[in-house]
mmCIF file of C-alpha atoms in Angstrom:
data_model
loop_
_atom_site.group_PDB
_atom_site.id
_atom_site.type_symbol
_atom_site.label_atom_id
_atom_site.label_comp_id
_atom_site.label_asym_id
_atom_site.label_seq_id
_atom_site.Cartn_x
_atom_site.Cartn_y
_atom_site.Cartn_z
ATOM 1 C CA MET V 8 54.865 -59.382 -99.507
ATOM 2 C CA PHE V 9 54.185 -60.903 -96.093
ATOM 3 C CA PHE V 10 57.905 -61.054 -95.287
ATOM 4 C CA MET V 11 58.182 -57.372 -96.232
ATOM 5 C CA THR V 12 55.289 -56.467 -93.948
ATOM 6 C CA ALA V 13 56.790 -58.519 -91.131
ATOM 7 C CA GLY V 14 60.161 -56.806 -91.632
ATOM 8 C CA VAL V 15 58.666 -53.321 -91.448
ATOM 9 C CA ALA V 16 56.625 -54.242 -88.362
ATOM 10 C CA THR V 17 59.752 -55.664 -86.672
ATOM 11 C CA LEU V 18 61.727 -52.510 -87.456
ATOM 12 C CA LEU V 19 58.983 -50.327 -86.003
ATOM 13 C CA PHE V 20 58.867 -52.507 -82.884
ATOM 14 C CA ILE V 21 62.614 -52.085 -82.360
ATOM 15 C CA LEU V 22 62.349 -48.317 -82.802
ATOM 16 C CA VAL V 23 59.511 -48.099 -80.276
ATOM 17 C CA VAL V 24 61.419 -50.144 -77.693
ATOM 18 C CA PHE V 25 64.829 -48.498 -77.994
ATOM 19 C CA VAL V 26 64.257 -45.014 -79.458
ATOM 20 C CA PHE V 27 60.840 -43.717 -78.395
ATOM 21 C CA GLN V 28 60.694 -41.927 -75.041
ATOM 22 C CA GLU V 29 57.837 -42.494 -72.622
ATOM 23 C CA LYS V 30 57.259 -38.743 -72.422
ATOM 24 C CA PRO V 31 59.151 -35.546 -73.314
ATOM 25 C CA PRO V 32 61.473 -34.057 -70.683
ATOM 26 C CA TYR V 33 59.220 -31.013 -70.412
ATOM 27 C CA PRO V 34 55.440 -30.754 -70.944
ATOM 28 C CA PRO V 35 54.564 -29.386 -74.419
ATOM 29 C CA SER V 36 52.086 -26.851 -72.977
ATOM 30 C CA ARG V 37 50.944 -25.353 -69.688
ATOM 31 C CA ALA V 38 47.726 -27.361 -69.897
ATOM 32 C CA GLN V 39 49.745 -30.592 -70.066
ATOM 33 C CA ALA V 40 51.913 -29.423 -67.190
ATOM 34 C CA MET V 41 48.810 -29.061 -65.018
ATOM 35 C CA ILE V 42 47.784 -32.637 -65.859
ATOM 36 C CA HIS V 43 51.233 -33.966 -64.958
ATOM 37 C CA LEU V 44 51.050 -32.243 -61.574
ATOM 38 C CA ALA V 45 47.995 -34.305 -60.634
ATOM 39 C CA ALA V 46 48.705 -37.335 -58.471
ATOM 40 C CA PRO V 47 48.656 -40.582 -60.564
ATOM 41 C CA GLU V 48 46.805 -42.465 -57.828
ATOM 42 C CA GLU V 49 43.871 -40.064 -58.179
ATOM 43 C CA TYR V 50 43.236 -41.160 -61.785
ATOM 44 C CA SER V 51 40.619 -43.826 -62.514
ATOM 45 C CA TYR V 52 40.120 -45.121 -66.035
ATOM 46 C CA LEU V 53 36.491 -46.132 -65.456
ATOM 47 C CA GLN V 54 35.624 -42.830 -63.790
ATOM 48 C CA SER V 55 37.266 -41.020 -66.692
ATOM 49 C CA ILE V 56 35.052 -42.881 -69.179
ATOM 50 C CA VAL V 57 31.959 -42.041 -67.122
ATOM 51 C CA ARG V 58 32.906 -38.365 -67.088
ATOM 52 C CA LEU V 59 33.509 -38.424 -70.836
ATOM 53 C CA PHE V 60 30.081 -39.894 -71.559
ATOM 54 C CA ARG V 61 28.541 -37.142 -69.437
ATOM 55 C CA ASN V 62 30.164 -34.615 -71.758
ATOM 56 C CA VAL V 63 27.422 -33.998 -74.338
ATOM 57 C CA ASN V 64 29.716 -32.316 -76.851
ATOM 58 C CA PHE V 65 32.151 -35.227 -76.752
ATOM 59 C CA VAL V 66 29.333 -37.761 -77.170
ATOM 60 C CA LEU V 67 28.195 -35.872 -80.273
ATOM 61 C CA LEU V 68 31.758 -35.942 -81.555
ATOM 62 C CA ILE V 69 31.996 -39.694 -80.931
ATOM 63 C CA VAL V 70 28.929 -40.272 -83.095
ATOM 64 C CA SER V 71 29.915 -37.856 -85.873
ATOM 65 C CA TYR V 72 33.507 -39.141 -85.940
ATOM 66 C CA GLY V 73 32.287 -42.735 -86.099
ATOM 67 C CA LEU V 74 29.941 -41.925 -88.973
ATOM 68 C CA ASN V 75 32.617 -40.200 -91.051
ATOM 69 C CA THR V 76 35.391 -42.693 -90.398
ATOM 70 C CA GLY V 77 33.022 -45.651 -90.689
ATOM 71 C CA CYS V 78 31.968 -44.423 -94.136
ATOM 72 C CA PHE V 79 35.619 -44.113 -95.104
ATOM 73 C CA TYR V 80 36.336 -47.671 -93.952
ATOM 74 C CA ALA V 81 33.363 -49.007 -95.898
ATOM 75 C CA LEU V 82 34.348 -47.060 -99.004
ATOM 76 C CA SER V 83 37.930 -48.316 -98.850
ATOM 77 C CA THR V 84 36.806 -51.917 -98.355
ATOM 78 C CA MET V 85 34.310 -51.827 -101.226
ATOM 79 C CA LEU V 86 36.456 -49.741 -103.589
ATOM 80 C CA ASN V 87 37.813 -52.587 -105.715
ATOM 81 C CA ARG V 88 34.375 -54.145 -106.001
ATOM 82 C CA MET V 89 32.707 -50.889 -107.044
ATOM 83 C CA VAL V 90 35.372 -50.033 -109.622
ATOM 84 C CA VAL V 91 35.337 -53.487 -111.220
ATOM 85 C CA LEU V 92 31.522 -53.522 -111.399
ATOM 86 C CA ASN V 93 31.545 -50.238 -113.334
ATOM 87 C CA TYR V 94 34.832 -50.770 -115.205
ATOM 88 C CA PRO V 95 35.327 -54.497 -115.919
ATOM 89 C CA GLY V 96 38.950 -55.541 -116.242
ATOM 90 C CA GLU V 97 40.274 -52.475 -114.391
ATOM 91 C CA GLU V 98 41.521 -54.309 -111.304
ATOM 92 C CA LEU V 99 44.946 -52.668 -111.618
ATOM 93 C CA ASN V 100 43.468 -49.185 -111.774
ATOM 94 C CA ALA V 101 41.270 -50.015 -108.786
ATOM 95 C CA GLY V 102 44.447 -50.511 -106.771
ATOM 96 C CA ARG V 103 45.868 -47.273 -108.130
ATOM 97 C CA ILE V 104 42.703 -45.429 -107.134
ATOM 98 C CA GLY V 105 43.161 -46.794 -103.618
ATOM 99 C CA LEU V 106 46.749 -45.529 -103.652
ATOM 100 C CA THR V 107 45.469 -42.127 -104.811
ATOM 101 C CA ILE V 108 43.106 -42.001 -101.830
ATOM 102 C CA ILE V 109 45.970 -42.810 -99.448
ATOM 103 C CA VAL V 110 48.395 -40.247 -100.891
ATOM 104 C CA SER V 111 45.809 -37.456 -101.073
ATOM 105 C CA GLY V 112 44.684 -38.384 -97.566
ATOM 106 C CA MET V 113 48.235 -37.992 -96.251
ATOM 107 C CA LEU V 114 48.362 -34.543 -97.821
ATOM 108 C CA GLY V 115 44.954 -33.652 -96.400
ATOM 109 C CA ALA V 116 45.909 -34.738 -92.881
ATOM 110 C CA LEU V 117 49.107 -32.681 -93.079
ATOM 111 C CA ILE V 118 47.404 -29.534 -94.360
ATOM 112 C CA THR V 119 44.470 -29.652 -91.944
ATOM 113 C CA GLY V 120 46.838 -30.247 -89.038
ATOM 114 C CA ILE V 121 48.973 -27.219 -89.947
ATOM 115 C CA TRP V 122 45.874 -25.071 -90.468
ATOM 116 C CA LEU V 123 44.418 -26.111 -87.122
ATOM 117 C CA ASP V 124 47.678 -25.442 -85.294
ATOM 118 C CA ARG V 125 47.878 -21.922 -86.687
ATOM 119 C CA THR V 126 44.236 -20.850 -86.447
ATOM 120 C CA LYS V 127 42.917 -22.832 -83.436
ATOM 121 C CA MET V 128 39.526 -22.847 -85.226
ATOM 122 C CA TYR V 129 38.544 -26.346 -84.134
ATOM 123 C CA LYS V 130 34.780 -26.237 -84.649
ATOM 124 C CA GLN V 131 34.865 -24.287 -87.910
ATOM 125 C CA THR V 132 37.630 -26.406 -89.454
ATOM 126 C CA THR V 133 36.061 -29.698 -88.394
ATOM 127 C CA LEU V 134 32.649 -28.687 -89.741
ATOM 128 C CA MET V 135 34.044 -27.420 -93.044
ATOM 129 C CA VAL V 136 36.067 -30.602 -93.655
ATOM 130 C CA TYR V 137 33.003 -32.687 -92.764
ATOM 131 C CA ILE V 138 30.876 -30.748 -95.261
ATOM 132 C CA MET V 139 33.494 -31.214 -97.967
ATOM 133 C CA SER V 140 33.624 -34.949 -97.178
ATOM 134 C CA PHE V 141 29.874 -35.122 -97.728
ATOM 135 C CA VAL V 142 30.082 -33.094 -100.949
ATOM 136 C CA GLY V 143 32.994 -35.230 -102.175
ATOM 137 C CA MET V 144 31.025 -38.414 -101.481
ATOM 138 C CA VAL V 145 28.023 -37.097 -103.433
ATOM 139 C CA ILE V 146 30.226 -36.181 -106.409
ATOM 140 C CA TYR V 147 31.964 -39.568 -106.287
ATOM 141 C CA THR V 148 28.588 -41.332 -106.188
ATOM 142 C CA PHE V 149 27.200 -39.660 -109.306
ATOM 143 C CA THR V 150 30.416 -39.769 -111.357
ATOM 144 C CA LEU V 151 31.463 -43.363 -110.655
ATOM 145 C CA ASP V 152 29.429 -44.809 -113.539
ATOM 146 C CA LEU V 153 30.109 -42.121 -116.167
ATOM 147 C CA GLY V 154 32.514 -44.398 -118.018
ATOM 148 C CA TYR V 155 35.660 -42.270 -117.516
ATOM 149 C CA ILE V 156 38.155 -43.902 -115.195
ATOM 150 C CA TRP V 157 40.206 -40.697 -114.840
ATOM 151 C CA VAL V 158 37.163 -38.997 -113.305
ATOM 152 C CA VAL V 159 37.103 -41.680 -110.617
ATOM 153 C CA PHE V 160 40.779 -40.969 -109.886
ATOM 154 C CA VAL V 161 40.015 -37.277 -109.373
ATOM 155 C CA THR V 162 36.865 -37.672 -107.298
ATOM 156 C CA ALA V 163 38.371 -40.454 -105.163
ATOM 157 C CA GLY V 164 41.451 -38.301 -104.553
ATOM 158 C CA VAL V 165 39.325 -35.368 -103.416
ATOM 159 C CA LEU V 166 37.288 -37.666 -101.210
ATOM 160 C CA GLY V 167 40.408 -39.152 -99.628
ATOM 161 C CA PHE V 168 41.863 -35.676 -99.048
ATOM 162 C CA PHE V 169 38.944 -34.560 -96.886
ATOM 163 C CA MET V 170 37.888 -37.836 -95.251
ATOM 164 C CA THR V 171 41.431 -38.714 -94.156
ATOM 165 C CA GLY V 172 42.099 -35.076 -93.309
ATOM 166 C CA TYR V 173 39.201 -35.278 -90.869
ATOM 167 C CA LEU V 174 40.917 -37.932 -88.729
ATOM 168 C CA PRO V 175 43.505 -35.704 -86.952
ATOM 169 C CA LEU V 176 40.876 -32.985 -86.584
ATOM 170 C CA GLY V 177 38.637 -35.360 -84.670
ATOM 171 C CA PHE V 178 41.412 -36.326 -82.250
ATOM 172 C CA GLU V 179 42.450 -32.726 -81.625
ATOM 173 C CA PHE V 180 38.875 -31.526 -81.198
ATOM 174 C CA ALA V 181 38.273 -34.361 -78.741
ATOM 175 C CA ALA V 182 41.354 -33.359 -76.728
ATOM 176 C CA GLU V 183 39.987 -29.825 -76.468
ATOM 177 C CA LEU V 184 36.481 -30.901 -75.463
ATOM 178 C CA THR V 185 37.630 -33.419 -72.846
ATOM 179 C CA TYR V 186 40.534 -31.648 -71.103
ATOM 180 C CA PRO V 187 41.863 -32.516 -68.517
ATOM 181 C CA GLU V 188 40.913 -36.142 -69.224
ATOM 182 C CA SER V 189 43.544 -38.395 -70.773
ATOM 183 C CA GLU V 190 43.869 -37.938 -74.524
ATOM 184 C CA GLY V 191 44.490 -41.664 -74.824
ATOM 185 C CA THR V 192 41.055 -42.391 -73.383
ATOM 186 C CA SER V 193 39.205 -39.956 -75.631
ATOM 187 C CA SER V 194 41.050 -41.084 -78.775
ATOM 188 C CA GLY V 195 40.412 -44.714 -77.837
ATOM 189 C CA LEU V 196 36.663 -44.092 -77.635
ATOM 190 C CA LEU V 197 36.764 -42.377 -81.017
ATOM 191 C CA ASN V 198 38.504 -45.394 -82.510
ATOM 192 C CA VAL V 199 35.957 -47.777 -80.981
ATOM 193 C CA SER V 200 33.144 -45.733 -82.526
ATOM 194 C CA ALA V 201 34.885 -45.745 -85.917
ATOM 195 C CA GLN V 202 35.354 -49.523 -85.860
ATOM 196 C CA ILE V 203 31.749 -50.208 -84.880
ATOM 197 C CA PHE V 204 30.323 -47.954 -87.583
ATOM 198 C CA GLY V 205 32.886 -49.276 -90.075
ATOM 199 C CA ILE V 206 31.729 -52.868 -89.565
ATOM 200 C CA ILE V 207 28.054 -51.908 -89.808
ATOM 201 C CA PHE V 208 28.514 -49.759 -92.910
ATOM 202 C CA THR V 209 30.737 -52.277 -94.712
ATOM 203 C CA ILE V 210 28.273 -55.141 -94.251
ATOM 204 C CA SER V 211 25.265 -52.944 -95.061
ATOM 205 C CA GLN V 212 26.785 -51.334 -98.134
ATOM 206 C CA GLY V 213 27.893 -54.701 -99.474
ATOM 207 C CA GLN V 214 24.354 -56.031 -99.195
ATOM 208 C CA ILE V 215 22.902 -52.906 -100.809
ATOM 209 C CA ILE V 216 25.359 -53.176 -103.722
ATOM 210 C CA ASP V 217 24.315 -56.799 -104.244
ATOM 211 C CA ASP V 218 20.625 -55.887 -104.302
ATOM 212 C CA PHE V 219 20.492 -52.401 -105.828
ATOM 213 C CA GLY V 220 23.884 -51.510 -107.320
ATOM 214 C CA THR V 221 26.850 -49.282 -106.467
ATOM 215 C CA ARG V 222 24.988 -45.962 -106.647
ATOM 216 C CA ALA V 223 22.467 -47.066 -104.024
ATOM 217 C CA GLY V 224 25.324 -48.302 -101.819
ATOM 218 C CA ASN V 225 27.124 -44.968 -102.048
ATOM 219 C CA LEU V 226 23.911 -43.016 -101.434
ATOM 220 C CA PHE V 227 23.598 -45.045 -98.241
ATOM 221 C CA LEU V 228 26.944 -43.613 -97.106
ATOM 222 C CA CYS V 229 25.982 -40.114 -98.281
ATOM 223 C CA ALA V 230 22.919 -40.186 -96.032
ATOM 224 C CA PHE V 231 24.994 -40.934 -92.934
ATOM 225 C CA LEU V 232 27.620 -38.346 -93.840
ATOM 226 C CA PHE V 233 24.808 -35.797 -94.045
ATOM 227 C CA VAL V 234 23.593 -36.862 -90.592
ATOM 228 C CA GLY V 235 27.147 -36.566 -89.273
ATOM 229 C CA THR V 236 27.429 -33.058 -90.696
ATOM 230 C CA ILE V 237 24.272 -31.997 -88.847
ATOM 231 C CA ILE V 238 25.537 -33.530 -85.605
ATOM 232 C CA THR V 239 28.882 -31.742 -85.980
ATOM 233 C CA ALA V 240 27.069 -28.429 -86.382
ATOM 234 C CA PHE V 241 25.484 -28.926 -82.940
ATOM 235 C CA ILE V 242 28.822 -29.464 -81.149
ATOM 236 C CA LYS V 243 29.658 -26.443 -79.005
ATOM 237 C CA PRO V 244 33.318 -25.346 -79.247
ATOM 238 C CA ASP V 245 34.070 -25.729 -75.536
ATOM 239 C CA LEU V 246 37.846 -25.432 -75.931
ATOM 240 C CA ARG V 247 38.902 -26.356 -72.404
ATOM 241 C CA ARG V 248 42.557 -26.963 -73.187
ATOM 242 C CA GLN V 249 42.944 -23.610 -74.917
ATOM 243 C CA ARG V 250 41.164 -21.900 -72.048
ATOM 244 C CA ALA V 251 43.489 -23.552 -69.518
ATOM 245 C CA ASN V 252 46.545 -22.392 -71.464
ATOM 246 C CA LEU V 253 45.166 -18.845 -71.627
ATOM 247 C CA GLU V 254 44.371 -18.746 -67.910
ATOM 248 C CA ASN V 255 47.856 -19.980 -67.047
ATOM 249 C CA GLU V 256 49.413 -17.354 -69.301
ATOM 250 C CA GLN V 257 47.383 -14.618 -67.617
ATOM 251 C CA THR V 258 48.310 -15.935 -64.166
ATOM 252 C CA LYS V 259 51.994 -15.956 -65.107
ATOM 253 C CA LYS V 260 51.802 -12.379 -66.383
ATOM 254 C CA LEU V 261 50.132 -11.218 -63.173
ATOM 255 C CA GLY V 262 52.777 -13.016 -61.139
ATOM 256 C CA ASP V 263 55.552 -11.217 -63.029
ATOM 257 C CA MET V 264 53.974 -7.770 -62.538
ATOM 258 C CA PRO V 265 54.958 -5.472 -59.635
ATOM 259 C CA LEU V 266 52.505 -5.468 -56.728
ATOM 260 C CA ASP V 267 51.162 -1.946 -57.397
ATOM 261 C CA GLN V 268 50.448 -2.806 -61.056
ATOM 262 C CA CYS V 269 48.683 -6.030 -60.008
ATOM 263 C CA ASN V 270 46.380 -4.070 -57.711
ATOM 264 C CA THR V 271 45.640 -1.606 -60.490
ATOM 265 C CA THR V 272 44.944 -4.427 -62.949
ATOM 266 C CA ILE V 273 42.659 -6.228 -60.524
#
């Protein structure tokens, strides 16, 4: 198993070195083109972080993203333990339930990404997926100990669909809220938040399960998902990247118009 993992990692490393390009030949959007026109020496990583933490909407997103993803990390870590406690001898099915979460999560990330690309409804989509993650966690909590392992497969699959589907939404929403800051910086801060909350939630939930059982441990996660939903509702959809693209499109149209039409339009 370890040799297989090492082989895959080596193959990916080779692909990154010899196949991946540093950047596309042309910017993917007008907003990205404006960023590329800025002088590299004017960029400061520390100043960028300071500016990001002054962005209230992004700070709210950091917290809400960390809560959701941290809960997902804790759930994934404790999954085998929770299943075996409620269904002794079902270690194999515990692994299959984990696989179900991964597969449904891949589907959720794909669907939410396509939906977001077509609708551009960042705030509404992010909030709806967050609400469904909370609802899915509540359903999973109260059906885990019913005695039917197939129910756990279904509820865990639904939970994985929305909680994993939230991940690309968070990155895209962050890129909109923080434009023209580097997307690498904003996504890095989101990942830091997720790791911190993941560590805290995993340790805390494990202790709660030891003392009070699996339902109490899952209710602990439900409480923080509810808090994250409220925080997400307070994020203002300040879509700076979309606004920059729109302004550039309007400027281009005015530039292509005859002078007399431009004066009439203005």
